Amino acid sequence: VIIDEGSMMNIPTLLALAKNVKKRIIVCGDFMQLGPISMSQSQSARKWLHSDLFNLIGLGPGKLPCRKSLAMLTTQRRMALDIAELVNQSFYNGSLQTAANIHHYRYKDLLHPGHIEFIEMGSEENYKSEFSKAKSRYNKFNRIEVLNLLEKIFKEHQNAAVGIITPYAQQVADYKLELESHEWDQVKVGTIHSFQGSECDIIIWDMVDTLNDSIGKLYKGETGERLVNVAISRTVSKLFVVGNHRVFHEAQGRDSVTGRLKKVVSLCWALAKGV
């Protein structure tokens, strides 16, 4: 049995599969990408349904158990080097190597020089997100900024494959409604979960959260690390981040955001600004 995207398989399912395997199970996946999804929040669910095989063997950022059965692939080809280093230094202890690819440079200087652009949104009192009836967060200010950005992108490159990623389902739904009035078939919009395993020439990560909000639970703890890692690492050539780089350092709930997540956003902002 070969299991791909192994981080998304919970342990009971893996054990059920293993029962009928006579020779070998091969699990492929990234220990810093999204884990299994479970609606239940009970203690037993958190222990077994929210955990993957990598958790079970103690694999994580800075932790590589010495096991004969464990091998880490260290060469990545998707992302341009500058983008890869954002996650490499924060989540993989600098162990990733980047193989040169001509596609990395296709949109490097789109709008502004460099592979990374941070569109800094304000800290004014009225700049804040709202909630739908289903309690999903959305941000109309970021959405307007992203739509303007798309206009600029397609003015220069009509055929660019663009992905808009955000953690919140309501923000995704609002984007899809807005895009119905445009002929931008090459734009893919989705939650970060829906993008795992995908890639685009250009990725726009809409943070949604603001300095005037309490930070959403999706950004907290190890879940937040994995979400941001996936969001950034879907990019081939150009990454746009739309939000405020101080959110995870200053907004209410910041103590529940890990140091690694704060570091990767700060690095992203610094690289974009040439600091």
PDB file of C-alpha atoms in Angstrom:
ATOM      1  CA  VAL A   1       0.000   0.000   0.000  1.00  0.00           C
ATOM      2  CA  ILE A   2       1.314   3.441  -0.954  1.00  0.00           C
ATOM      3  CA  ILE A   3      -0.236   6.399   0.860  1.00  0.00           C
ATOM      4  CA  ASP A   4       0.248   9.891  -0.571  1.00  0.00           C
ATOM      5  CA  GLU A   5      -0.368  13.107   1.413  1.00  0.00           C
ATOM      6  CA  GLY A   6       0.279  10.994   4.500  1.00  0.00           C
ATOM      7  CA  SER A   7      -0.039  13.938   6.882  1.00  0.00           C
ATOM      8  CA  MET A   8      -3.806  14.034   6.217  1.00  0.00           C
ATOM      9  CA  MET A   9      -4.449  10.414   7.193  1.00  0.00           C
ATOM     10  CA  ASN A  10      -5.416   9.800  10.799  1.00  0.00           C
ATOM     11  CA  ILE A  11      -3.855   6.970  12.765  1.00  0.00           C
ATOM     12  CA  PRO A  12      -6.962   4.691  13.112  1.00  0.00           C
ATOM     13  CA  THR A  13      -7.450   4.690   9.315  1.00  0.00           C
ATOM     14  CA  LEU A  14      -3.791   3.842   8.808  1.00  0.00           C
ATOM     15  CA  LEU A  15      -4.056   0.960  11.291  1.00  0.00           C
ATOM     16  CA  ALA A  16      -7.188  -0.351   9.545  1.00  0.00           C
ATOM     17  CA  LEU A  17      -5.337  -0.393   6.212  1.00  0.00           C
ATOM     18  CA  ALA A  18      -2.284  -2.019   7.766  1.00  0.00           C
ATOM     19  CA  LYS A  19      -4.333  -4.965   8.953  1.00  0.00           C
ATOM     20  CA  ASN A  20      -4.684  -6.258   5.384  1.00  0.00           C
ATOM     21  CA  VAL A  21      -1.148  -5.526   4.155  1.00  0.00           C
ATOM     22  CA  LYS A  22       1.121  -8.561   3.902  1.00  0.00           C
ATOM     23  CA  LYS A  23       4.411  -6.987   2.861  1.00  0.00           C
ATOM     24  CA  ARG A  24       4.928  -3.236   3.073  1.00  0.00           C
ATOM     25  CA  ILE A  25       3.288   0.158   3.610  1.00  0.00           C
ATOM     26  CA  ILE A  26       4.949   3.237   2.108  1.00  0.00           C
ATOM     27  CA  VAL A  27       3.792   6.600   3.449  1.00  0.00           C
ATOM     28  CA  CYS A  28       4.738   9.737   1.507  1.00  0.00           C
ATOM     29  CA  GLY A  29       4.044  13.194   2.830  1.00  0.00           C
ATOM     30  CA  ASP A  30       5.235  16.322   4.563  1.00  0.00           C
ATOM     31  CA  PHE A  31       5.237  16.443   8.358  1.00  0.00           C
ATOM     32  CA  MET A  32       4.739  20.231   8.217  1.00  0.00           C
ATOM     33  CA  GLN A  33       1.662  20.213   5.993  1.00  0.00           C
ATOM     34  CA  LEU A  34      -1.988  19.936   6.947  1.00  0.00           C
ATOM     35  CA  GLY A  35      -3.066  17.185   9.312  1.00  0.00           C
ATOM     36  CA  PRO A  36      -6.239  15.065   9.443  1.00  0.00           C
ATOM     37  CA  ILE A  37      -9.622  16.806   9.652  1.00  0.00           C
ATOM     38  CA  SER A  38     -12.070  15.799  12.373  1.00  0.00           C
ATOM     39  CA  MET A  39     -15.210  17.556  13.601  1.00  0.00           C
ATOM     40  CA  SER A  40     -14.959  16.018  17.062  1.00  0.00           C
ATOM     41  CA  GLN A  41     -12.938  17.907  19.670  1.00  0.00           C
ATOM     42  CA  SER A  42     -13.030  15.299  22.424  1.00  0.00           C
ATOM     43  CA  GLN A  43      -9.844  14.261  24.199  1.00  0.00           C
ATOM     44  CA  SER A  44      -9.808  10.917  22.368  1.00  0.00           C
ATOM     45  CA  ALA A  45     -10.395  12.631  19.005  1.00  0.00           C
ATOM     46  CA  ARG A  46      -7.529  15.048  19.593  1.00  0.00           C
ATOM     47  CA  LYS A  47      -5.253  12.126  20.465  1.00  0.00           C
ATOM     48  CA  TRP A  48      -6.174   9.836  17.558  1.00  0.00           C
ATOM     49  CA  LEU A  49      -8.249  11.596  14.871  1.00  0.00           C
ATOM     50  CA  HIS A  50      -6.305  14.868  14.811  1.00  0.00           C
ATOM     51  CA  SER A  51      -2.900  13.129  14.844  1.00  0.00           C
ATOM     52  CA  ASP A  52      -1.030  11.686  11.891  1.00  0.00           C
ATOM     53  CA  LEU A  53       1.723   9.083  11.552  1.00  0.00           C
ATOM     54  CA  PHE A  54       4.402  11.759  11.774  1.00  0.00           C
ATOM     55  CA  ASN A  55       3.098  12.830  15.197  1.00  0.00           C
ATOM     56  CA  LEU A  56       3.099   9.198  16.277  1.00  0.00           C
ATOM     57  CA  ILE A  57       6.823   8.739  15.595  1.00  0.00           C
ATOM     58  CA  GLY A  58       7.800  12.136  17.017  1.00  0.00           C
ATOM     59  CA  LEU A  59       8.620  13.846  13.719  1.00  0.00           C
ATOM     60  CA  GLY A  60       8.265  17.633  13.601  1.00  0.00           C
ATOM     61  CA  PRO A  61      10.139  20.924  13.173  1.00  0.00           C
ATOM     62  CA  GLY A  62      13.681  20.347  14.395  1.00  0.00           C
ATOM     63  CA  LYS A  63      12.893  16.713  15.256  1.00  0.00           C
ATOM     64  CA  LEU A  64      14.076  13.924  12.948  1.00  0.00           C
ATOM     65  CA  PRO A  65      13.981  10.569  14.758  1.00  0.00           C
ATOM     66  CA  CYS A  66      16.734   8.101  13.872  1.00  0.00           C
ATOM     67  CA  ARG A  67      14.829   5.269  12.210  1.00  0.00           C
ATOM     68  CA  LYS A  68      15.949   2.983   9.383  1.00  0.00           C
ATOM     69  CA  SER A  69      12.465   3.165   7.910  1.00  0.00           C
ATOM     70  CA  LEU A  70      12.457   6.980   7.731  1.00  0.00           C
ATOM     71  CA  ALA A  71      13.928   8.971   4.846  1.00  0.00           C
ATOM     72  CA  MET A  72      13.607  12.707   4.247  1.00  0.00           C
ATOM     73  CA  LEU A  73      13.559  14.083   0.717  1.00  0.00           C
ATOM     74  CA  THR A  74      15.555  17.307   0.764  1.00  0.00           C
ATOM     75  CA  THR A  75      15.454  18.607  -2.824  1.00  0.00           C
ATOM     76  CA  GLN A  76      12.493  20.770  -3.776  1.00  0.00           C
ATOM     77  CA  ARG A  77      11.763  21.943  -7.315  1.00  0.00           C
ATOM     78  CA  ARG A  78       8.483  23.847  -7.084  1.00  0.00           C
ATOM     79  CA  MET A  79       9.406  27.155  -5.442  1.00  0.00           C
ATOM     80  CA  ALA A  80      11.891  29.839  -6.355  1.00  0.00           C
ATOM     81  CA  LEU A  81      14.767  29.935  -3.877  1.00  0.00           C
ATOM     82  CA  ASP A  82      13.683  33.132  -2.069  1.00  0.00           C
ATOM     83  CA  ILE A  83      10.219  31.708  -1.455  1.00  0.00           C
ATOM     84  CA  ALA A  84      11.543  28.294  -0.438  1.00  0.00           C
ATOM     85  CA  GLU A  85      13.825  29.846   2.157  1.00  0.00           C
ATOM     86  CA  LEU A  86      10.832  31.327   4.005  1.00  0.00           C
ATOM     87  CA  VAL A  87       9.668  27.868   4.999  1.00  0.00           C
ATOM     88  CA  ASN A  88      13.082  26.196   4.908  1.00  0.00           C
ATOM     89  CA  GLN A  89      14.549  28.312   7.688  1.00  0.00           C
ATOM     90  CA  SER A  90      11.364  28.371   9.772  1.00  0.00           C
ATOM     91  CA  PHE A  91      10.096  24.788   9.523  1.00  0.00           C
ATOM     92  CA  TYR A  92      12.779  22.497   8.070  1.00  0.00           C
ATOM     93  CA  ASN A  93      15.945  23.590   9.925  1.00  0.00           C
ATOM     94  CA  GLY A  94      17.519  24.719   6.665  1.00  0.00           C
ATOM     95  CA  SER A  95      17.709  21.156   5.349  1.00  0.00           C
ATOM     96  CA  LEU A  96      15.944  21.816   2.006  1.00  0.00           C
ATOM     97  CA  GLN A  97      17.885  22.348  -1.211  1.00  0.00           C
ATOM     98  CA  THR A  98      16.347  24.073  -4.229  1.00  0.00           C
ATOM     99  CA  ALA A  99      16.887  22.716  -7.745  1.00  0.00           C
ATOM    100  CA  ALA A 100      16.994  25.531 -10.318  1.00  0.00           C
ATOM    101  CA  ASN A 101      13.983  25.722 -12.608  1.00  0.00           C
ATOM    102  CA  ILE A 102      13.366  28.198 -15.423  1.00  0.00           C
ATOM    103  CA  HIS A 103       9.745  28.567 -14.297  1.00  0.00           C
ATOM    104  CA  HIS A 104      10.945  30.115 -11.027  1.00  0.00           C
ATOM    105  CA  TYR A 105      11.866  33.323 -12.864  1.00  0.00           C
ATOM    106  CA  ARG A 106       8.847  33.722 -15.146  1.00  0.00           C
ATOM    107  CA  TYR A 107       7.035  36.249 -12.919  1.00  0.00           C
ATOM    108  CA  LYS A 108       9.856  37.322 -10.635  1.00  0.00           C
ATOM    109  CA  ASP A 109       9.623  41.001 -11.596  1.00  0.00           C
ATOM    110  CA  LEU A 110       5.852  41.182 -11.982  1.00  0.00           C
ATOM    111  CA  LEU A 111       4.749  44.653 -10.763  1.00  0.00           C
ATOM    112  CA  HIS A 112       7.786  44.910  -8.451  1.00  0.00           C
ATOM    113  CA  PRO A 113      11.247  43.268  -8.550  1.00  0.00           C
ATOM    114  CA  GLY A 114      11.656  40.083  -6.545  1.00  0.00           C
ATOM    115  CA  HIS A 115       9.762  36.877  -5.868  1.00  0.00           C
ATOM    116  CA  ILE A 116       7.929  38.179  -2.768  1.00  0.00           C
ATOM    117  CA  GLU A 117       5.598  41.157  -2.391  1.00  0.00           C
ATOM    118  CA  PHE A 118       3.933  42.088   0.907  1.00  0.00           C
ATOM    119  CA  ILE A 119       0.907  44.347   0.440  1.00  0.00           C
ATOM    120  CA  GLU A 120       0.700  46.026   3.807  1.00  0.00           C
ATOM    121  CA  MET A 121      -2.852  46.772   4.932  1.00  0.00           C
ATOM    122  CA  GLY A 122      -3.681  49.418   7.516  1.00  0.00           C
ATOM    123  CA  SER A 123      -4.091  49.531  11.261  1.00  0.00           C
ATOM    124  CA  GLU A 124      -6.997  52.016  11.235  1.00  0.00           C
ATOM    125  CA  GLU A 125      -9.867  51.249  13.598  1.00  0.00           C
ATOM    126  CA  ASN A 126     -12.298  50.436  10.774  1.00  0.00           C
ATOM    127  CA  TYR A 127      -9.895  47.943   9.180  1.00  0.00           C
ATOM    128  CA  LYS A 128     -11.185  44.704  10.622  1.00  0.00           C
ATOM    129  CA  SER A 129     -12.768  41.456   9.551  1.00  0.00           C
ATOM    130  CA  GLU A 130     -16.409  40.450   9.983  1.00  0.00           C
ATOM    131  CA  PHE A 131     -18.257  37.167  10.523  1.00  0.00           C
ATOM    132  CA  SER A 132     -20.872  35.394   8.430  1.00  0.00           C
ATOM    133  CA  LYS A 133     -23.944  33.706   9.934  1.00  0.00           C
ATOM    134  CA  ALA A 134     -21.942  30.480   9.921  1.00  0.00           C
ATOM    135  CA  LYS A 135     -19.250  32.246  12.010  1.00  0.00           C
ATOM    136  CA  SER A 136     -16.721  32.216   9.175  1.00  0.00           C
ATOM    137  CA  ARG A 137     -14.486  35.255   8.941  1.00  0.00           C
ATOM    138  CA  TYR A 138     -14.269  37.574   5.918  1.00  0.00           C
ATOM    139  CA  ASN A 139     -12.478  40.823   5.083  1.00  0.00           C
ATOM    140  CA  LYS A 140     -13.917  43.127   2.403  1.00  0.00           C
ATOM    141  CA  PHE A 141     -10.890  45.469   2.529  1.00  0.00           C
ATOM    142  CA  ASN A 142      -8.447  42.720   1.570  1.00  0.00           C
ATOM    143  CA  ARG A 143     -10.817  41.449  -1.089  1.00  0.00           C
ATOM    144  CA  ILE A 144     -10.960  44.849  -2.832  1.00  0.00           C
ATOM    145  CA  GLU A 145      -7.155  45.046  -2.717  1.00  0.00           C
ATOM    146  CA  VAL A 146      -6.776  41.571  -4.227  1.00  0.00           C
ATOM    147  CA  LEU A 147      -9.223  42.285  -7.055  1.00  0.00           C
ATOM    148  CA  ASN A 148      -7.253  45.426  -7.907  1.00  0.00           C
ATOM    149  CA  LEU A 149      -4.089  43.330  -7.828  1.00  0.00           C
ATOM    150  CA  LEU A 150      -5.584  40.822 -10.272  1.00  0.00           C
ATOM    151  CA  GLU A 151      -6.392  43.657 -12.691  1.00  0.00           C
ATOM    152  CA  LYS A 152      -2.743  44.698 -12.636  1.00  0.00           C
ATOM    153  CA  ILE A 153      -1.438  41.142 -12.997  1.00  0.00           C
ATOM    154  CA  PHE A 154      -3.567  40.323 -16.048  1.00  0.00           C
ATOM    155  CA  LYS A 155      -2.779  43.642 -17.663  1.00  0.00           C
ATOM    156  CA  GLU A 156       0.835  42.425 -17.887  1.00  0.00           C
ATOM    157  CA  HIS A 157       0.333  38.635 -18.122  1.00  0.00           C
ATOM    158  CA  GLN A 158      -3.012  37.428 -19.442  1.00  0.00           C
ATOM    159  CA  ASN A 159      -2.227  33.731 -19.110  1.00  0.00           C
ATOM    160  CA  ALA A 160      -0.663  33.618 -15.655  1.00  0.00           C
ATOM    161  CA  ALA A 161      -2.028  30.868 -13.386  1.00  0.00           C
ATOM    162  CA  VAL A 162      -3.036  32.611 -10.154  1.00  0.00           C
ATOM    163  CA  GLY A 163      -4.186  31.092  -6.882  1.00  0.00           C
ATOM    164  CA  ILE A 164      -5.952  33.040  -4.123  1.00  0.00           C
ATOM    165  CA  ILE A 165      -5.568  31.281  -0.774  1.00  0.00           C
ATOM    166  CA  THR A 166      -7.220  32.173   2.524  1.00  0.00           C
ATOM    167  CA  PRO A 167      -8.057  30.130   5.645  1.00  0.00           C
ATOM    168  CA  TYR A 168     -11.737  31.089   5.770  1.00  0.00           C
ATOM    169  CA  ALA A 169     -14.593  29.569   3.744  1.00  0.00           C
ATOM    170  CA  GLN A 170     -16.672  32.771   3.719  1.00  0.00           C
ATOM    171  CA  GLN A 171     -13.832  34.802   2.236  1.00  0.00           C
ATOM    172  CA  VAL A 172     -13.469  32.127  -0.468  1.00  0.00           C
ATOM    173  CA  ALA A 173     -17.220  32.260  -1.215  1.00  0.00           C
ATOM    174  CA  ASP A 174     -17.119  36.064  -1.494  1.00  0.00           C
ATOM    175  CA  TYR A 175     -14.159  35.913  -3.879  1.00  0.00           C
ATOM    176  CA  LYS A 176     -15.990  33.432  -6.099  1.00  0.00           C
ATOM    177  CA  LEU A 177     -19.021  35.746  -6.282  1.00  0.00           C
ATOM    178  CA  GLU A 178     -16.808  38.694  -7.203  1.00  0.00           C
ATOM    179  CA  LEU A 179     -14.982  36.699  -9.879  1.00  0.00           C
ATOM    180  CA  GLU A 180     -18.209  35.749 -11.667  1.00  0.00           C
ATOM    181  CA  SER A 181     -18.231  39.201 -13.287  1.00  0.00           C
ATOM    182  CA  HIS A 182     -14.696  38.746 -14.662  1.00  0.00           C
ATOM    183  CA  GLU A 183     -13.369  36.467 -17.378  1.00  0.00           C
ATOM    184  CA  TRP A 184     -10.465  35.189 -15.314  1.00  0.00           C
ATOM    185  CA  ASP A 185     -10.731  31.445 -15.763  1.00  0.00           C
ATOM    186  CA  GLN A 186      -7.079  31.021 -14.809  1.00  0.00           C
ATOM    187  CA  VAL A 187      -7.776  32.142 -11.217  1.00  0.00           C
ATOM    188  CA  LYS A 188      -8.232  29.407  -8.629  1.00  0.00           C
ATOM    189  CA  VAL A 189      -9.704  30.358  -5.253  1.00  0.00           C
ATOM    190  CA  GLY A 190      -9.850  28.138  -2.216  1.00  0.00           C
ATOM    191  CA  THR A 191      -9.121  27.571   1.424  1.00  0.00           C
ATOM    192  CA  ILE A 192      -5.596  26.548   2.334  1.00  0.00           C
ATOM    193  CA  HIS A 193      -6.867  22.989   2.897  1.00  0.00           C
ATOM    194  CA  SER A 194      -8.161  22.799  -0.678  1.00  0.00           C
ATOM    195  CA  PHE A 195      -4.772  23.867  -2.066  1.00  0.00           C
ATOM    196  CA  GLN A 196      -2.682  21.142  -0.435  1.00  0.00           C
ATOM    197  CA  GLY A 197      -0.944  19.256  -3.241  1.00  0.00           C
ATOM    198  CA  SER A 198      -1.557  22.077  -5.745  1.00  0.00           C
ATOM    199  CA  GLU A 199       0.640  24.826  -7.158  1.00  0.00           C
ATOM    200  CA  CYS A 200       0.293  28.061  -9.158  1.00  0.00           C
ATOM    201  CA  ASP A 201       2.695  30.402 -10.914  1.00  0.00           C
ATOM    202  CA  ILE A 202       1.482  33.192  -8.637  1.00  0.00           C
ATOM    203  CA  ILE A 203      -0.060  32.792  -5.192  1.00  0.00           C
ATOM    204  CA  ILE A 204      -1.947  35.520  -3.341  1.00  0.00           C
ATOM    205  CA  TRP A 205      -2.239  34.709   0.359  1.00  0.00           C
ATOM    206  CA  ASP A 206      -5.047  36.756   1.932  1.00  0.00           C
ATOM    207  CA  MET A 207      -4.420  36.709   5.682  1.00  0.00           C
ATOM    208  CA  VAL A 208      -7.912  38.167   6.469  1.00  0.00           C
ATOM    209  CA  ASP A 209      -7.103  38.726  10.177  1.00  0.00           C
ATOM    210  CA  THR A 210      -6.279  42.287  11.255  1.00  0.00           C
ATOM    211  CA  LEU A 211      -4.728  44.126  14.199  1.00  0.00           C
ATOM    212  CA  ASN A 212      -8.246  44.996  15.388  1.00  0.00           C
ATOM    213  CA  ASP A 213      -9.396  41.349  15.508  1.00  0.00           C
ATOM    214  CA  SER A 214      -8.848  38.496  17.880  1.00  0.00           C
ATOM    215  CA  ILE A 215      -6.647  36.073  15.937  1.00  0.00           C
ATOM    216  CA  GLY A 216      -8.616  33.192  14.414  1.00  0.00           C
ATOM    217  CA  LYS A 217      -8.126  29.711  15.862  1.00  0.00           C
ATOM    218  CA  LEU A 218      -6.895  28.409  12.496  1.00  0.00           C
ATOM    219  CA  TYR A 219      -3.711  30.424  12.917  1.00  0.00           C
ATOM    220  CA  LYS A 220      -3.020  29.195  16.455  1.00  0.00           C
ATOM    221  CA  GLY A 221      -0.629  26.467  17.563  1.00  0.00           C
ATOM    222  CA  GLU A 222       0.798  23.837  15.242  1.00  0.00           C
ATOM    223  CA  THR A 223      -2.288  24.102  12.997  1.00  0.00           C
ATOM    224  CA  GLY A 224      -1.324  27.689  12.202  1.00  0.00           C
ATOM    225  CA  GLU A 225       2.235  26.672  11.326  1.00  0.00           C
ATOM    226  CA  ARG A 226       1.019  24.039   8.904  1.00  0.00           C
ATOM    227  CA  LEU A 227      -1.536  26.356   7.300  1.00  0.00           C
ATOM    228  CA  VAL A 228       0.988  29.088   6.615  1.00  0.00           C
ATOM    229  CA  ASN A 229       3.569  26.600   5.374  1.00  0.00           C
ATOM    230  CA  VAL A 230       1.094  25.217   2.820  1.00  0.00           C
ATOM    231  CA  ALA A 231      -0.094  28.696   1.793  1.00  0.00           C
ATOM    232  CA  ILE A 232       3.415  29.915   0.989  1.00  0.00           C
ATOM    233  CA  SER A 233       4.752  26.716  -0.536  1.00  0.00           C
ATOM    234  CA  ARG A 234       2.069  26.512  -3.274  1.00  0.00           C
ATOM    235  CA  THR A 235       3.969  29.230  -5.156  1.00  0.00           C
ATOM    236  CA  VAL A 236       6.212  28.652  -8.157  1.00  0.00           C
ATOM    237  CA  SER A 237       7.407  32.134  -9.105  1.00  0.00           C
ATOM    238  CA  LYS A 238       5.710  35.019  -7.248  1.00  0.00           C
ATOM    239  CA  LEU A 239       4.132  35.311  -3.817  1.00  0.00           C
ATOM    240  CA  PHE A 240       1.854  38.175  -2.777  1.00  0.00           C
ATOM    241  CA  VAL A 241       0.857  38.453   0.879  1.00  0.00           C
ATOM    242  CA  VAL A 242      -2.092  40.739   1.667  1.00  0.00           C
ATOM    243  CA  GLY A 243      -2.405  41.732   5.304  1.00  0.00           C
ATOM    244  CA  ASN A 244      -0.588  43.440   8.158  1.00  0.00           C
ATOM    245  CA  HIS A 245       2.763  41.935   9.156  1.00  0.00           C
ATOM    246  CA  ARG A 246       2.256  42.944  12.805  1.00  0.00           C
ATOM    247  CA  VAL A 247      -0.971  40.951  13.295  1.00  0.00           C
ATOM    248  CA  PHE A 248       0.551  37.836  14.860  1.00  0.00           C
ATOM    249  CA  HIS A 249       2.825  39.920  17.092  1.00  0.00           C
ATOM    250  CA  GLU A 250       0.292  42.453  18.364  1.00  0.00           C
ATOM    251  CA  ALA A 251      -3.346  41.370  17.895  1.00  0.00           C
ATOM    252  CA  GLN A 252      -5.409  39.825  20.662  1.00  0.00           C
ATOM    253  CA  GLY A 253      -4.579  36.120  20.963  1.00  0.00           C
ATOM    254  CA  ARG A 254      -0.967  36.553  19.810  1.00  0.00           C
ATOM    255  CA  ASP A 255       0.330  34.369  22.647  1.00  0.00           C
ATOM    256  CA  SER A 256      -1.363  31.361  21.007  1.00  0.00           C
ATOM    257  CA  VAL A 257       0.535  31.914  17.746  1.00  0.00           C
ATOM    258  CA  THR A 258       3.816  29.993  17.604  1.00  0.00           C
ATOM    259  CA  GLY A 259       7.201  31.629  17.273  1.00  0.00           C
ATOM    260  CA  ARG A 260       7.770  29.802  13.985  1.00  0.00           C
ATOM    261  CA  LEU A 261       4.656  31.301  12.406  1.00  0.00           C
ATOM    262  CA  LYS A 262       5.576  34.773  13.615  1.00  0.00           C
ATOM    263  CA  LYS A 263       9.070  34.275  12.239  1.00  0.00           C
ATOM    264  CA  VAL A 264       7.984  33.210   8.761  1.00  0.00           C
ATOM    265  CA  VAL A 265       5.634  36.207   8.378  1.00  0.00           C
ATOM    266  CA  SER A 266       8.327  38.590   9.619  1.00  0.00           C
ATOM    267  CA  LEU A 267      10.812  37.041   7.175  1.00  0.00           C
ATOM    268  CA  CYS A 268       8.296  37.377   4.372  1.00  0.00           C
ATOM    269  CA  TRP A 269       7.802  41.067   5.119  1.00  0.00           C
ATOM    270  CA  ALA A 270      11.540  41.715   5.493  1.00  0.00           C
ATOM    271  CA  LEU A 271      12.434  39.969   2.222  1.00  0.00           C
ATOM    272  CA  ALA A 272       9.670  41.832   0.380  1.00  0.00           C
ATOM    273  CA  LYS A 273      10.885  45.167   1.707  1.00  0.00           C
ATOM    274  CA  GLY A 274      14.575  44.351   1.214  1.00  0.00           C
ATOM    275  CA  VAL A 275      15.276  44.778   4.944  1.00  0.00           C
TER     276      VAL A 275
END
